[in-house]
Coordinates of C-alpha atoms (C1' of nucleotides) and ligand atoms in Angstrom, one line a residue:
Chain A
M136 CA 5.9 1.2 -31.6
K137 CA 4.0 3.4 -34.0
K138 CA 1.5 6.2 -33.4
V139 CA -1.2 3.8 -34.7
D140 CA -0.3 1.3 -32.0
I141 CA -0.3 3.9 -29.3
F142 CA -3.8 4.9 -30.4
K143 CA -4.8 1.2 -30.3
K144 CA -3.5 0.8 -26.8
L145 CA -5.6 3.8 -25.8
R146 CA -8.8 2.8 -27.7
S147 CA -8.6 -0.7 -26.4
S148 CA -8.4 0.7 -22.9
G149 CA -11.6 2.7 -23.5
L150 CA -9.6 6.0 -23.7
R151 CA -9.7 8.8 -26.2
P152 CA -6.3 9.7 -27.5
T153 CA -5.8 13.0 -25.8
K154 CA -2.5 14.9 -25.6
Q155 CA -1.8 13.7 -22.0
R156 CA -2.7 10.1 -22.6
V157 CA -0.7 9.8 -25.8
E158 CA 2.3 11.2 -24.0
I159 CA 1.9 8.7 -21.1
A160 CA 1.4 5.8 -23.5
K161 CA 4.4 6.8 -25.5
F162 CA 6.5 7.0 -22.4
L163 CA 5.4 3.7 -21.2
F164 CA 5.3 1.6 -24.4
E165 CA 7.6 3.2 -26.9
R166 CA 10.8 1.6 -25.7
E167 CA 12.8 -1.5 -26.3
K168 CA 12.6 -3.0 -22.8
T169 CA 9.8 -3.2 -20.3
F170 CA 10.2 -1.5 -17.0
H171 CA 8.8 -1.0 -13.5
F172 CA 7.5 2.3 -12.1
T173 CA 5.6 4.0 -9.4
V174 CA 3.1 6.7 -10.0
E175 CA 5.5 9.1 -8.4
S176 CA 8.4 8.1 -10.6
L177 CA 6.2 8.3 -13.7
E178 CA 5.1 11.8 -12.8
N179 CA 8.6 13.0 -12.3
Q180 CA 9.8 11.5 -15.6
L181 CA 6.9 12.8 -17.5
A182 CA 7.5 16.3 -16.1
K183 CA 11.0 16.2 -17.5
K184 CA 10.4 14.6 -20.9
S185 CA 7.2 16.3 -21.8
T186 CA 6.1 19.9 -22.5
C187 CA 2.5 19.5 -21.3
K188 CA 1.4 19.3 -17.7
F189 CA -0.1 16.2 -16.1
A190 CA -2.5 16.3 -13.2
L191 CA -1.9 13.4 -10.8
A192 CA -5.5 12.3 -11.3
T193 CA -4.9 12.0 -15.0
I194 CA -1.9 9.8 -14.5
Y195 CA -3.8 7.6 -12.0
N196 CA -6.8 7.4 -14.3
T197 CA -4.7 6.5 -17.3
I198 CA -2.6 3.8 -15.7
H199 CA -5.7 2.3 -14.1
A200 CA -7.4 2.1 -17.5
F201 CA -4.2 0.5 -19.0
K202 CA -4.1 -2.0 -16.1
K203 CA -7.8 -2.9 -16.5
A204 CA -7.2 -3.4 -20.2
G205 CA -4.3 -5.7 -19.5
H206 CA -1.6 -3.4 -20.8
L207 CA 0.1 -3.0 -17.4
S208 CA 0.5 -5.3 -14.5
E209 CA 0.9 -4.6 -10.8
V210 CA 3.7 -6.0 -8.6
D211 CA 3.4 -6.5 -4.9
V212 CA 6.3 -5.0 -3.1
R213 CA 6.6 -4.4 0.6
G214 CA 6.1 -0.7 1.1
K215 CA 3.6 1.9 0.6
K216 CA 3.7 2.8 -3.0
T217 CA 2.2 0.6 -5.8
Y218 CA 4.6 -0.7 -8.4
F219 CA 3.5 -1.1 -12.0
D220 CA 5.1 -3.1 -14.7
T221 CA 5.0 -2.8 -18.5
N222 CA 5.9 -6.4 -18.7
I223 CA 2.6 -8.2 -18.8
T224 CA 3.9 -11.7 -19.4
N225 CA 4.0 -14.2 -16.6
H226 CA 7.3 -13.6 -15.0
H227 CA 9.0 -13.3 -11.6
H228 CA 11.1 -10.8 -9.8
F229 CA 14.2 -10.1 -7.9
Y230 CA 13.7 -7.4 -5.4
D231 CA 16.6 -5.4 -4.0
G232 CA 15.5 -3.9 -0.8
E233 CA 18.6 -1.6 -0.6
T234 CA 17.8 0.2 -3.8
S235 CA 14.0 -0.6 -4.0
E236 CA 14.7 -2.0 -7.4
L237 CA 12.7 -4.7 -9.2
I238 CA 14.4 -6.9 -11.7
D239 CA 12.5 -9.2 -14.1
I240 CA 13.1 -12.9 -14.2
D241 CA 11.7 -14.7 -17.2
S242 CA 9.4 -17.6 -16.5
S243 CA 11.8 -20.0 -18.1
E244 CA 14.4 -19.1 -15.5
V245 CA 12.3 -20.7 -12.7
V246 CA 11.3 -24.3 -12.6
I247 CA 9.1 -25.4 -9.9
Q248 CA 9.1 -29.1 -9.2
K249 CA 6.5 -29.5 -6.6
I250 CA 3.6 -27.3 -5.5
P251 CA 0.6 -27.9 -3.3
K252 CA -2.8 -28.4 -4.8
A253 CA -5.3 -25.5 -4.4
P254 CA -7.7 -25.6 -1.5
N255 CA -11.3 -27.0 -1.9
G256 CA -13.1 -25.5 -4.8
K257 CA -10.3 -23.1 -5.7
K258 CA -7.9 -23.2 -8.7
I259 CA -4.5 -21.8 -9.2
K260 CA -4.6 -18.6 -11.1
N261 CA -0.9 -18.0 -11.3
V262 CA 2.3 -18.5 -9.3
E263 CA 4.6 -15.6 -8.5
V264 CA 8.1 -16.1 -7.3
F265 CA 9.7 -13.2 -5.5
I266 CA 13.4 -13.3 -4.7
N267 CA 14.6 -10.9 -2.1
L268 CA 18.2 -9.8 -2.5
K269 CA 20.9 -8.7 0.0
N270 CA 24.4 -7.5 -0.4
Chain B
M51 CA 2.0 -20.4 25.9
K52 CA 2.5 -19.4 29.5
K53 CA 2.5 -16.0 31.1
V54 CA 6.2 -16.3 31.5
D55 CA 6.6 -16.8 27.7
I56 CA 4.4 -13.8 27.0
F57 CA 6.6 -11.7 29.2
K58 CA 9.7 -13.1 27.4
K59 CA 8.2 -12.1 24.0
L60 CA 7.7 -8.6 25.3
R61 CA 11.0 -8.3 27.0
S62 CA 12.9 -9.7 24.0
S63 CA 11.1 -7.0 21.9
G64 CA 12.4 -4.3 24.3
L65 CA 8.9 -3.8 25.7
R66 CA 7.7 -3.6 29.3
P67 CA 4.8 -5.9 30.0
T68 CA 2.0 -3.4 30.3
K69 CA -1.7 -4.3 30.3
Q70 CA -2.2 -3.5 26.7
R71 CA 0.9 -5.2 25.5
V72 CA 0.2 -8.4 27.4
E73 CA -3.3 -8.5 25.9
I74 CA -2.0 -8.0 22.4
A75 CA 0.8 -10.6 22.9
K76 CA -1.7 -13.1 24.3
F77 CA -4.1 -12.5 21.5
L78 CA -1.3 -13.0 18.9
F79 CA 0.7 -15.9 20.4
E80 CA -1.6 -17.8 22.8
R81 CA -3.1 -20.1 20.2
E82 CA -2.5 -23.4 18.5
K83 CA -2.1 -22.2 15.0
T84 CA -0.5 -19.2 13.5
F85 CA -2.5 -16.7 11.6
H86 CA -2.5 -13.6 9.4
F87 CA -3.9 -10.2 10.3
T88 CA -4.1 -6.6 9.5
V89 CA -3.9 -3.8 12.1
E90 CA -7.5 -3.1 11.5
S91 CA -8.6 -6.7 12.1
L92 CA -6.4 -6.9 15.1
E93 CA -8.0 -3.7 16.5
N94 CA -11.5 -5.1 16.0
Q95 CA -10.8 -8.4 17.6
L96 CA -9.0 -6.9 20.5
A97 CA -12.0 -4.6 21.1
K98 CA -14.3 -7.6 21.3
K99 CA -12.1 -9.9 23.4
S100 CA -10.6 -7.5 25.8
T101 CA -11.9 -5.2 28.5
C102 CA -9.3 -2.5 28.2
K103 CA -9.0 0.1 25.4
F104 CA -6.3 0.2 22.8
A105 CA -5.2 3.3 21.1
L106 CA -4.2 2.6 17.5
A107 CA -0.8 3.9 18.1
T108 CA -0.3 1.3 20.8
I109 CA -1.2 -1.5 18.5
Y110 CA 1.1 -0.1 15.8
N111 CA 4.0 0.4 18.2
T112 CA 3.6 -3.1 19.7
I113 CA 3.4 -5.0 16.4
H114 CA 6.3 -3.1 15.0
A115 CA 8.4 -4.0 18.0
F116 CA 7.4 -7.6 17.6
K117 CA 8.3 -7.5 14.0
K118 CA 11.7 -5.9 14.7
A119 CA 12.3 -8.6 17.3
G120 CA 11.4 -11.3 14.8
H121 CA 8.2 -12.4 16.5
L122 CA 6.1 -11.4 13.5
S123 CA 6.6 -11.3 9.8
E124 CA 5.1 -9.2 7.1
V125 CA 3.4 -10.5 4.0
D126 CA 3.2 -8.6 0.7
V127 CA -0.3 -8.6 -0.6
R128 CA -1.7 -6.5 -3.3
G129 CA -3.7 -3.8 -1.6
K130 CA -3.4 -1.0 0.7
K131 CA -3.2 -2.6 4.1
T132 CA -0.2 -4.3 5.6
Y133 CA -0.6 -8.0 6.5
F134 CA 1.2 -9.5 9.4
D135 CA 1.9 -13.1 10.1
T136 CA 2.5 -14.9 13.4
N137 CA 4.2 -17.7 11.3
I138 CA 7.8 -16.6 11.3
T139 CA 9.2 -19.7 9.6
N140 CA 10.2 -19.5 5.9
H141 CA 7.0 -20.4 4.2
H142 CA 4.8 -19.5 1.2
H143 CA 1.2 -18.4 0.6
F144 CA -1.9 -19.0 -1.3
Y145 CA -3.8 -15.8 -1.7
D146 CA -7.5 -15.8 -2.4
G147 CA -8.4 -12.5 -4.0
E148 CA -12.1 -13.1 -3.6
T149 CA -11.9 -13.3 0.2
S150 CA -8.6 -11.5 0.7
E151 CA -7.5 -14.6 2.6
L152 CA -3.9 -15.8 3.0
I153 CA -3.3 -19.5 3.5
D154 CA 0.1 -20.8 4.6
I155 CA 2.1 -23.3 2.5
D156 CA 4.9 -25.0 4.4
S157 CA 8.3 -24.7 2.8
S158 CA 8.4 -28.5 2.3
E159 CA 5.3 -28.3 0.0
V160 CA 7.2 -26.3 -2.6
V161 CA 10.3 -27.5 -4.4
I162 CA 12.1 -25.2 -6.8
Q163 CA 14.3 -27.0 -9.3
K164 CA 15.8 -24.1 -11.1
I165 CA 16.3 -20.5 -10.1
P166 CA 18.5 -17.7 -11.6
K167 CA 21.6 -16.6 -9.9
A168 CA 21.6 -13.3 -8.1
P169 CA 22.8 -10.2 -10.0
N170 CA 26.4 -8.9 -9.6
G171 CA 27.4 -8.5 -6.0
K172 CA 24.0 -9.5 -4.6
K173 CA 23.0 -12.6 -2.8
I174 CA 19.7 -14.3 -2.4
K175 CA 18.1 -13.5 1.0
N176 CA 15.0 -15.6 0.6
V177 CA 12.5 -16.8 -2.0
E178 CA 8.8 -16.2 -1.6
V179 CA 6.3 -18.1 -3.6
F180 CA 2.9 -16.5 -3.9
I181 CA 0.1 -18.6 -5.4
N182 CA -3.0 -16.6 -6.5
L183 CA -6.2 -18.5 -6.4
K184 CA -9.4 -18.2 -8.4
N185 CA -12.7 -20.0 -8.2
Chain C
dT7 C1' -18.5 23.7 -40.5
dT8 C1' -21.1 24.6 -36.6
dT9 C1' -23.4 22.7 -32.9
dT10 C1' -24.1 19.4 -29.6
dT11 C1' -22.8 15.7 -26.8
dA12 C1' -20.0 12.9 -24.2
dC13 C1' -15.8 12.4 -22.3
dT14 C1' -11.4 14.5 -20.1
dT15 C1' -8.3 17.5 -17.5
dT16 C1' -7.5 19.7 -13.5
dA17 C1' -6.9 21.8 -8.9
dG18 C1' -8.2 20.9 -4.9
dA19 C1' -10.8 18.4 -1.3
dA20 C1' -11.6 13.9 0.7
dT21 C1' -10.2 9.4 2.2
dT22 C1' -7.3 5.8 4.1
dA23 C1' -3.4 3.7 6.2
dT24 C1' 0.2 4.9 8.9
dT25 C1' 3.4 7.7 11.7
dA26 C1' 4.5 11.6 14.8
dT27 C1' 3.5 14.5 18.9
dA28 C1' 3.2 15.7 23.5
dA29 C1' 0.7 15.6 27.7
dA30 C1' -1.0 12.4 31.2
dC31 C1' 0.1 8.0 33.2
dT32 C1' 2.6 3.8 35.0
dA33 C1' 6.3 0.3 35.6
dA34 C1' 10.6 -0.2 37.5
dA35 C1' 14.7 1.5 39.7
dT36 C1' 16.5 3.9 43.6
Chain D
dA215 C1' 8.3 6.8 48.8
dT216 C1' 10.5 9.1 45.2
dT217 C1' 12.5 9.4 41.0
dT218 C1' 13.2 7.9 36.4
dA219 C1' 12.5 6.1 32.2
dG220 C1' 9.3 4.2 29.5
dT221 C1' 4.1 4.0 27.9
dT222 C1' -0.7 5.2 26.5
dT223 C1' -3.6 8.1 24.4
dA224 C1' -6.1 11.6 21.7
dT225 C1' -5.1 14.1 18.3
dA226 C1' -2.5 16.0 14.5
dA227 C1' 0.5 15.2 10.6
dT228 C1' 1.8 12.7 6.5
dA229 C1' 1.6 10.1 2.3
dA230 C1' -0.6 7.5 -1.3
dT231 C1' -4.6 7.4 -3.5
dT232 C1' -9.3 8.5 -4.9
dC233 C1' -13.1 11.8 -5.5
dT234 C1' -15.4 16.1 -7.1
dA235 C1' -17.1 19.4 -9.9
dA236 C1' -16.0 23.1 -12.9
dA237 C1' -13.7 24.3 -17.2
dG238 C1' -11.9 22.3 -21.5
dT239 C1' -11.7 19.2 -25.6
dA240 C1' -12.6 15.3 -28.9
dA241 C1' -15.9 13.2 -31.5
dA242 C1' -20.7 12.8 -33.3
dA243 C1' -24.6 15.1 -35.2
dA244 C1' -26.6 18.4 -37.8
Ligands
LIG152 MN1 4.0 -2.1 4.5
LIG153 MN1 0.9 -3.3 -2.9
LIG154 ZN1 8.4 -7.3 -13.9
LIG155 ZN1 1.9 -17.0 6.5

DNA sequence: TTTTTACTTTAGAATTATTATAAACTAAAT
DNA sequence: ATTTAGTTTATAATAATTCTAAAGTAAAAA
């Protein structure tokens, strides 16, 4: 992902390309594979990788803007912290409660044969399959 | 559900049948259908229905004991509050983001044809299907 | 290029859900 | 009845997140 694309991600999220935001965007999107993170893990990794400082509020503001713009998705995991996902395709998850680790499952790996129809007046927005793991 | 059964639920959760706990157990389990709740909603409804007072800590302690004993389950919902469920069978959920309402889906209503195998050394504990609704 | 404007970063305070504490209270055992 | 172990409660503490407002910076205007 080129600098131009990073700038596009920011601009399309309504954000000026500041030092902090560019660093965050590069950390999130300049990689081969998508990944899952919490704000806490992101903060720690940014602190290591980057020279500049990041206020927590800046991290929260930036990822919320990315989420609103559709560049990040959120995953529901039992627990207190919110998990974010740079994989914004429709997909599913394994969740390893031992390690608190999320693993992606491509949509094509899950085939649902039967599903109930949505209640009166409602439509199905999407279907999420969550597979809990044990040892 | 009889008083005897309420007492059993409490005792099997390692809890003495005190006034508050009996009230909570009756509110949760003495009904035809199962339901979903947050601690906040439970607190509000107990305050209306019951004469005695409930400290928040008592409510938390009691539902945690019920959960540990398998009399309650927890549902992952996007958001900050924890949702509990008096339906402890394996089942799935519709979630209406507009109303923050959870609706049960019986296991038999969902048939999964294909699912990936668990990663190395891990086994599948359970599969949760979460259907987001829109208008 | 300077000036102006609007947006951004930041440290710290506030908020919210939840958990911990410890003193006063109560069920159960003796 | 007395003792013991468990319970309730108000309150404090914690943890994740959001808010605030002052100081800083990017972009627009002059
Ligand atoms: Mn939880
Ligand atoms: Mn969540
Ligand atoms: Zn994912
Ligand atoms: Zn349910």
